[in-house]
Backbone as JSON, one array per atom type, in Angstrom:
{
  "sequence": "SITMAAALGRVAVARLVGSSVVRAVGRTAVFPSMQRSFASVPHMSDKLVHVTFSNNAGESLRVPALEGQSIYEVALQHDVKVGDVYTCHVILSPDSYAAHDKPLDEENTQLEGFEDLRTPTSRMASFLKLSAAVPETLVAITPQRDTAQP",
  "N": [[93.7, 114.19, 35.38], [90.3, 114.8, 34.23], [88.88, 112.62, 32.93], [90.64, 110.3, 33.86], [90.1, 110.59, 36.53], [87.59, 109.62, 36.71], [87.72, 107.3, 35.49], [88.95, 105.84, 37.11], [87.16, 106.1, 39.45], [85.18, 104.24, 38.47], [86.27, 102.07, 38.15], [86.62, 101.61, 40.92], [83.95, 101.64, 42.03], [83.08, 99.19, 40.58], [85.05, 97.09, 41.75], [83.7, 97.3, 44.28], [81.41, 96.24, 43.76], [81.83, 93.87, 42.53], [82.64, 92.56, 44.37], [82.46, 91.05, 47.64], [82.38, 93.2, 50.01], [80.05, 94.94, 50.63], [77.23, 93.62, 52.05], [73.95, 93.23, 51.66], [71.32, 93.02, 54.12], [67.69, 93.01, 54.07], [67.1, 95.49, 55.8], [69.49, 96.26, 56.51], [72.27, 97.29, 56.01], [75.64, 95.94, 55.84], [79.15, 97.03, 56.41], [82.18, 95.72, 56.6], [84.83, 96.54, 57.3], [84.06, 98.84, 58.78], [82.49, 97.72, 60.74], [79.79, 98.37, 61.25], [76.03, 98.7, 61.6], [73.42, 99.39, 60.29], [70.77, 99.26, 60.8], [69.3, 100.53, 62.81], [68.95, 103.15, 61.84], [66.13, 105.32, 60.96], [63.31, 104.69, 58.75], [60.88, 105.11, 56.59], [58.4, 103.7, 56.69], [58.74, 103.4, 59.43], [57.29, 104.14, 63.14], [57.02, 107.01, 64.95], [57.76, 108.14, 67.68], [57.37, 110.05, 71.3], [59.63, 110.61, 73.6], [59.57, 112.06, 76.82], [61.6, 112.75, 79.83], [62.11, 113.37, 82.83], [63.85, 114.79, 85.93], [64.28, 114.77, 89.46], [65.03, 117.31, 90.14], [63.71, 118.75, 88.17], [64.18, 119.27, 85.44], [64.37, 118.44, 82.31], [63.54, 115.89, 79.52], [63.11, 116.17, 76.53], [62.86, 113.45, 73.85], [63.15, 111.64, 70.37], [61.66, 108.68, 69.6], [61.4, 105.5, 68.36], [58.76, 102.93, 67.4], [58.46, 100.44, 69.27], [61.07, 100.04, 70.21], [62.62, 100.16, 73.55], [62.2, 101.52, 76.64], [64.36, 102.09, 77.64], [66.37, 101.42, 75.84], [66.1, 103.98, 74.37], [66.86, 105.82, 76.04], [69.62, 104.95, 76.38], [70.42, 105.76, 73.89], [70.05, 108.66, 74.03], [71.91, 109.44, 76.04], [71.11, 109.64, 78.61], [70.76, 108.9, 81.81], [69.98, 105.95, 82.96], [70.25, 103.89, 84.65], [71.53, 100.41, 84.81], [70.68, 97.47, 82.87], [68.96, 95.8, 84.16], [68.49, 97.4, 86.5], [67.21, 99.51, 86.01], [65.04, 101.27, 86.87], [62.11, 102.99, 86.6], [59.29, 105.95, 86.72], [56.48, 106.01, 85.58], [54.1, 108.43, 83.86], [50.71, 109.03, 85.43], [48.92, 108.77, 83.06], [50.72, 108.09, 81.05], [51.64, 105.42, 82.17], [48.73, 103.96, 82.09], [48.4, 103.51, 79.48], [49.98, 102.2, 78.49], [50.9, 98.7, 77.78], [50.01, 96.52, 80.41], [52.48, 95.52, 82.94], [54.44, 92.45, 82.5], [54.5, 89.21, 84.3], [57.44, 88.49, 84.89], [58.78, 91.25, 84.64], [57.54, 92.34, 86.81], [58.62, 90.63, 88.94], [60.88, 91.59, 89.06], [60.44, 94.54, 89.56], [60.11, 93.88, 92.38], [62.47, 94.22, 93.46], [62.7, 97.0, 93.84], [61.44, 97.82, 96.0], [61.44, 99.72, 98.14], [61.27, 102.41, 96.28], [59.33, 101.9, 95.18], [56.18, 102.84, 92.91], [52.8, 103.01, 92.19], [53.06, 103.37, 89.53], [55.32, 102.31, 88.39], [57.85, 101.13, 86.48], [59.81, 99.02, 84.65], [62.88, 99.84, 82.51], [63.79, 98.36, 80.76], [61.96, 96.65, 79.84], [59.32, 97.97, 78.84], [58.7, 98.67, 76.4], [57.65, 100.76, 73.49], [54.9, 102.21, 71.72], [53.34, 102.93, 68.61], [50.21, 103.68, 69.48], [50.69, 105.06, 71.6], [51.49, 108.04, 71.07], [53.08, 109.87, 73.11], [55.04, 109.42, 75.9], [55.88, 109.89, 79.37], [58.43, 110.06, 81.5], [59.81, 109.57, 84.86], [63.01, 110.13, 85.9], [64.36, 107.88, 88.29], [66.36, 107.48, 91.3], [69.6, 105.78, 91.09], [70.72, 102.47, 91.03], [73.5, 101.14, 92.38], [74.78, 98.23, 90.76], [77.48, 96.71, 91.09], [79.56, 93.71, 91.81], [81.28, 92.83, 94.83]],
  "CA": [[92.61, 114.85, 34.51], [88.9, 114.7, 34.8], [88.82, 111.22, 32.16], [91.41, 109.81, 34.69], [89.38, 110.4, 37.69], [86.29, 109.31, 36.42], [87.47, 105.79, 35.15], [89.32, 105.36, 38.51], [85.68, 106.29, 39.99], [84.42, 103.84, 38.15], [87.27, 100.93, 38.85], [86.68, 101.54, 42.47], [82.58, 101.14, 41.92], [83.04, 97.96, 39.89], [85.25, 96.57, 42.53], [82.49, 96.95, 45.34], [79.98, 95.58, 43.23], [81.88, 92.67, 42.44], [83.03, 91.84, 45.76], [81.3, 91.11, 49.17], [82.67, 94.35, 50.54], [79.01, 95.52, 50.95], [76.3, 93.12, 51.75], [72.86, 94.31, 52.36], [70.0, 92.15, 54.65], [66.76, 93.73, 54.71], [67.34, 97.23, 55.57], [70.67, 96.89, 57.18], [73.77, 97.13, 55.45], [76.85, 96.22, 56.93], [80.64, 97.28, 55.97], [83.49, 95.14, 57.72], [85.68, 97.44, 57.88], [83.81, 99.63, 59.95], [81.46, 96.83, 61.74], [78.67, 99.09, 61.59], [75.35, 98.3, 61.23], [72.4, 100.63, 60.02], [69.87, 99.15, 61.09], [68.62, 102.07, 63.77], [68.39, 104.21, 60.77], [64.93, 105.27, 60.45], [62.85, 104.41, 57.39], [59.19, 105.98, 56.1], [57.36, 102.67, 57.18], [59.06, 103.45, 61.28], [56.51, 105.09, 63.59], [58.28, 108.14, 65.73], [56.84, 108.75, 68.8], [58.53, 110.71, 71.78], [59.54, 109.91, 75.12], [59.87, 112.6, 77.99], [62.38, 112.18, 80.74], [62.4, 114.27, 83.91], [64.68, 114.25, 86.87], [63.84, 115.44, 90.55], [65.64, 119.0, 89.72], [62.92, 119.75, 87.56], [64.94, 119.43, 84.5], [63.16, 117.41, 81.6], [64.26, 116.24, 77.95], [62.07, 115.24, 74.84], [63.42, 112.77, 72.88], [62.33, 111.42, 69.56], [61.87, 107.52, 69.37], [60.99, 104.73, 67.41], [57.97, 102.29, 67.97], [59.21, 99.16, 68.99], [62.16, 100.46, 70.84], [62.12, 100.23, 74.91], [62.72, 102.96, 77.34], [66.17, 101.65, 77.98], [66.98, 101.78, 74.72], [65.97, 105.26, 73.98], [67.93, 106.69, 77.08], [70.94, 104.78, 76.18], [70.68, 106.51, 72.73], [70.48, 110.0, 74.3], [73.16, 109.69, 77.0], [69.94, 109.81, 80.07], [71.19, 107.63, 82.92], [68.04, 105.61, 83.92], [70.69, 102.24, 85.59], [72.06, 99.15, 84.07], [69.76, 96.69, 82.46], [68.7, 95.12, 85.94], [68.42, 98.46, 88.05], [66.31, 100.94, 85.19], [63.62, 101.5, 87.25], [61.53, 104.26, 86.05], [58.3, 106.24, 87.03], [55.58, 106.64, 84.62], [52.73, 109.47, 84.8], [49.71, 108.19, 85.39], [48.14, 108.89, 81.87], [51.99, 106.89, 80.33], [51.35, 103.88, 82.53], [47.31, 103.49, 81.67], [48.33, 103.71, 78.03], [51.16, 100.99, 77.99], [50.87, 97.53, 78.05], [50.96, 96.38, 81.99], [54.1, 94.69, 83.07], [54.42, 90.84, 82.45], [55.41, 88.52, 85.51], [59.1, 88.66, 84.78], [58.94, 92.81, 84.88], [56.51, 92.54, 88.1], [59.28, 90.03, 89.95], [62.4, 92.67, 88.88], [60.13, 95.5, 90.6], [60.19, 93.75, 93.62], [63.99, 94.83, 94.01], [62.71, 98.55, 94.26], [59.76, 98.14, 96.98], [61.58, 101.01, 98.48], [61.0, 103.29, 95.3], [58.26, 101.39, 94.19], [54.95, 103.55, 92.99], [52.05, 102.12, 91.55], [53.45, 103.65, 88.15], [56.62, 102.08, 88.34], [58.13, 100.09, 85.63], [61.34, 98.97, 84.43], [62.63, 100.5, 81.68], [64.1, 97.58, 79.6], [60.92, 96.04, 79.81], [58.69, 98.97, 78.53], [58.27, 98.8, 74.53], [56.64, 101.88, 72.85], [53.97, 101.61, 70.83], [52.41, 104.24, 68.34], [49.51, 103.55, 70.23], [50.98, 106.16, 72.5], [52.66, 108.88, 70.72], [53.85, 110.44, 74.03], [55.47, 108.92, 77.3], [56.45, 110.59, 80.22], [58.93, 109.18, 82.29], [60.58, 110.33, 85.74], [63.92, 108.89, 86.64], [64.73, 107.24, 90.16], [67.91, 107.19, 91.69], [70.39, 104.53, 90.66], [71.07, 101.88, 92.27], [74.67, 100.11, 91.93], [75.21, 96.75, 91.11], [78.67, 96.21, 91.2], [79.67, 93.05, 92.74], [82.45, 92.78, 95.59]],
  "C": [[91.42, 114.13, 34.54], [88.77, 113.14, 34.3], [89.26, 110.43, 33.4], [90.71, 109.63, 35.99], [88.2, 109.52, 37.52], [86.78, 107.7, 36.02], [88.21, 105.04, 36.08], [88.24, 105.39, 39.17], [85.49, 104.69, 39.47], [85.12, 101.88, 38.02], [86.76, 100.62, 40.1], [84.64, 100.79, 42.52], [82.6, 99.57, 41.52], [83.49, 96.66, 40.73], [84.32, 96.28, 43.79], [81.41, 96.45, 45.06], [80.71, 94.25, 43.4], [82.42, 91.82, 43.44], [81.83, 91.74, 46.66], [81.58, 91.93, 49.92], [81.37, 94.92, 51.42], [77.73, 94.82, 50.86], [75.01, 93.75, 52.68], [71.55, 93.13, 52.85], [68.86, 93.02, 55.04], [66.71, 95.2, 54.18], [68.54, 97.31, 56.1], [71.63, 96.32, 56.3], [75.07, 97.18, 56.26], [78.4, 96.47, 56.11], [81.86, 96.81, 56.98], [84.07, 95.57, 58.19], [85.34, 98.38, 59.0], [82.7, 98.98, 61.15], [80.52, 97.34, 62.07], [77.43, 98.47, 61.0], [74.33, 99.47, 61.22], [71.05, 100.54, 60.17], [68.85, 99.63, 61.86], [68.18, 103.25, 62.76], [67.02, 104.38, 60.55], [64.41, 105.17, 59.28], [61.19, 104.65, 57.62], [57.89, 105.15, 57.08], [57.48, 102.94, 59.14], [58.07, 104.48, 61.62], [57.12, 106.05, 64.36], [57.06, 108.26, 66.76], [58.0, 109.24, 70.22], [58.21, 110.3, 73.26], [60.22, 111.5, 76.33], [60.85, 112.39, 78.88], [62.6, 113.35, 81.17], [63.07, 113.23, 85.11], [64.04, 115.05, 88.11], [64.56, 117.15, 90.72], [64.52, 119.86, 88.72], [63.32, 119.89, 85.9], [64.08, 118.15, 83.13], [63.77, 117.49, 79.81], [63.44, 115.6, 77.2], [63.08, 115.03, 74.03], [62.42, 112.17, 71.53], [62.34, 109.76, 69.68], [61.32, 106.64, 68.33], [59.68, 103.27, 67.98], [58.75, 100.63, 67.8], [60.68, 99.29, 70.39], [61.51, 100.38, 72.49], [62.78, 101.64, 75.46], [64.32, 102.88, 77.55], [67.14, 102.04, 77.23], [67.14, 103.33, 73.96], [66.77, 106.41, 75.38], [69.0, 106.5, 76.73], [71.39, 105.44, 74.77], [71.0, 107.79, 72.76], [71.17, 110.43, 75.54], [71.69, 109.86, 78.3], [70.37, 108.47, 80.82], [70.09, 107.08, 83.73], [68.6, 104.01, 84.83], [70.66, 101.4, 84.45], [70.35, 98.31, 83.58], [68.91, 95.83, 83.83], [68.39, 96.13, 86.89], [67.58, 99.69, 87.0], [64.96, 100.79, 85.92], [63.19, 103.01, 87.13], [60.2, 104.35, 86.5], [57.35, 106.53, 85.95], [54.78, 107.74, 84.72], [51.71, 108.35, 84.78], [48.95, 107.83, 83.89], [49.0, 107.65, 80.77], [51.58, 105.44, 80.81], [49.87, 103.43, 82.14], [47.35, 103.51, 80.1], [48.97, 102.91, 77.35], [50.56, 99.42, 78.1], [50.8, 97.13, 79.58], [51.84, 95.55, 81.73], [53.51, 92.92, 83.45], [54.94, 90.74, 83.81], [56.63, 89.37, 85.72], [59.09, 90.12, 85.0], [58.76, 93.0, 86.5], [57.65, 91.92, 89.66], [60.89, 91.07, 90.01], [61.94, 93.74, 90.15], [60.26, 95.11, 91.93], [61.13, 93.96, 94.34], [63.79, 96.29, 94.71], [61.55, 98.91, 95.08], [60.21, 99.03, 97.87], [61.53, 102.26, 97.75], [59.9, 103.4, 94.55], [56.79, 102.24, 94.14], [53.69, 102.79, 92.36], [51.86, 102.15, 90.27], [54.74, 102.88, 87.63], [57.2, 101.08, 87.48], [59.79, 100.05, 85.28], [61.34, 99.07, 83.18], [63.01, 99.59, 80.27], [63.21, 96.82, 79.53], [59.76, 97.09, 78.78], [58.83, 99.23, 76.71], [57.21, 99.78, 73.93], [55.8, 101.33, 71.73], [53.65, 102.87, 69.84], [51.48, 104.38, 68.64], [49.48, 104.45, 71.28], [52.21, 107.12, 72.24], [53.52, 109.6, 71.61], [53.91, 109.72, 75.37], [56.13, 109.71, 78.13], [57.12, 110.11, 81.43], [59.64, 110.21, 83.42], [62.02, 109.23, 85.94], [63.81, 108.97, 88.34], [65.88, 107.5, 90.43], [68.2, 105.66, 91.62], [70.53, 103.68, 91.65], [72.53, 101.07, 91.57], [74.59, 98.35, 92.0], [76.47, 96.13, 90.98], [78.92, 95.05, 92.44], [81.36, 93.14, 93.74], [83.33, 91.92, 94.86]]
}
């Protein structure tokens, strides 16, 4: 009956509220049985930007991203293959390169391993954080390198 279903619903809610099954930390809710964090769910205060990935075949993919994400994180989120965290060399359009912060010394050290592919607008996708000041970033995907150890 409807009253029995309502009573069971109240009992279930009371158990959830009275237990530690649901914990909230800031904007992150964690459900132990799922072990999933909702920290990456967009919030109204998040700044939306876009990244357009292109390859040598002339194909391109424009995807949404959030301020503060790295190009590497955006690529993983949208199944774009840019290599692993150590081999994620990409080339930005000249306008995109000029608009973003310049690479740090640590990133330049990583880029030294790509002298055969490096251009004046080369970046490591894992270092480049997106900013709301740059609403559109154009990224060319370079050939990937295998980092597997023998």
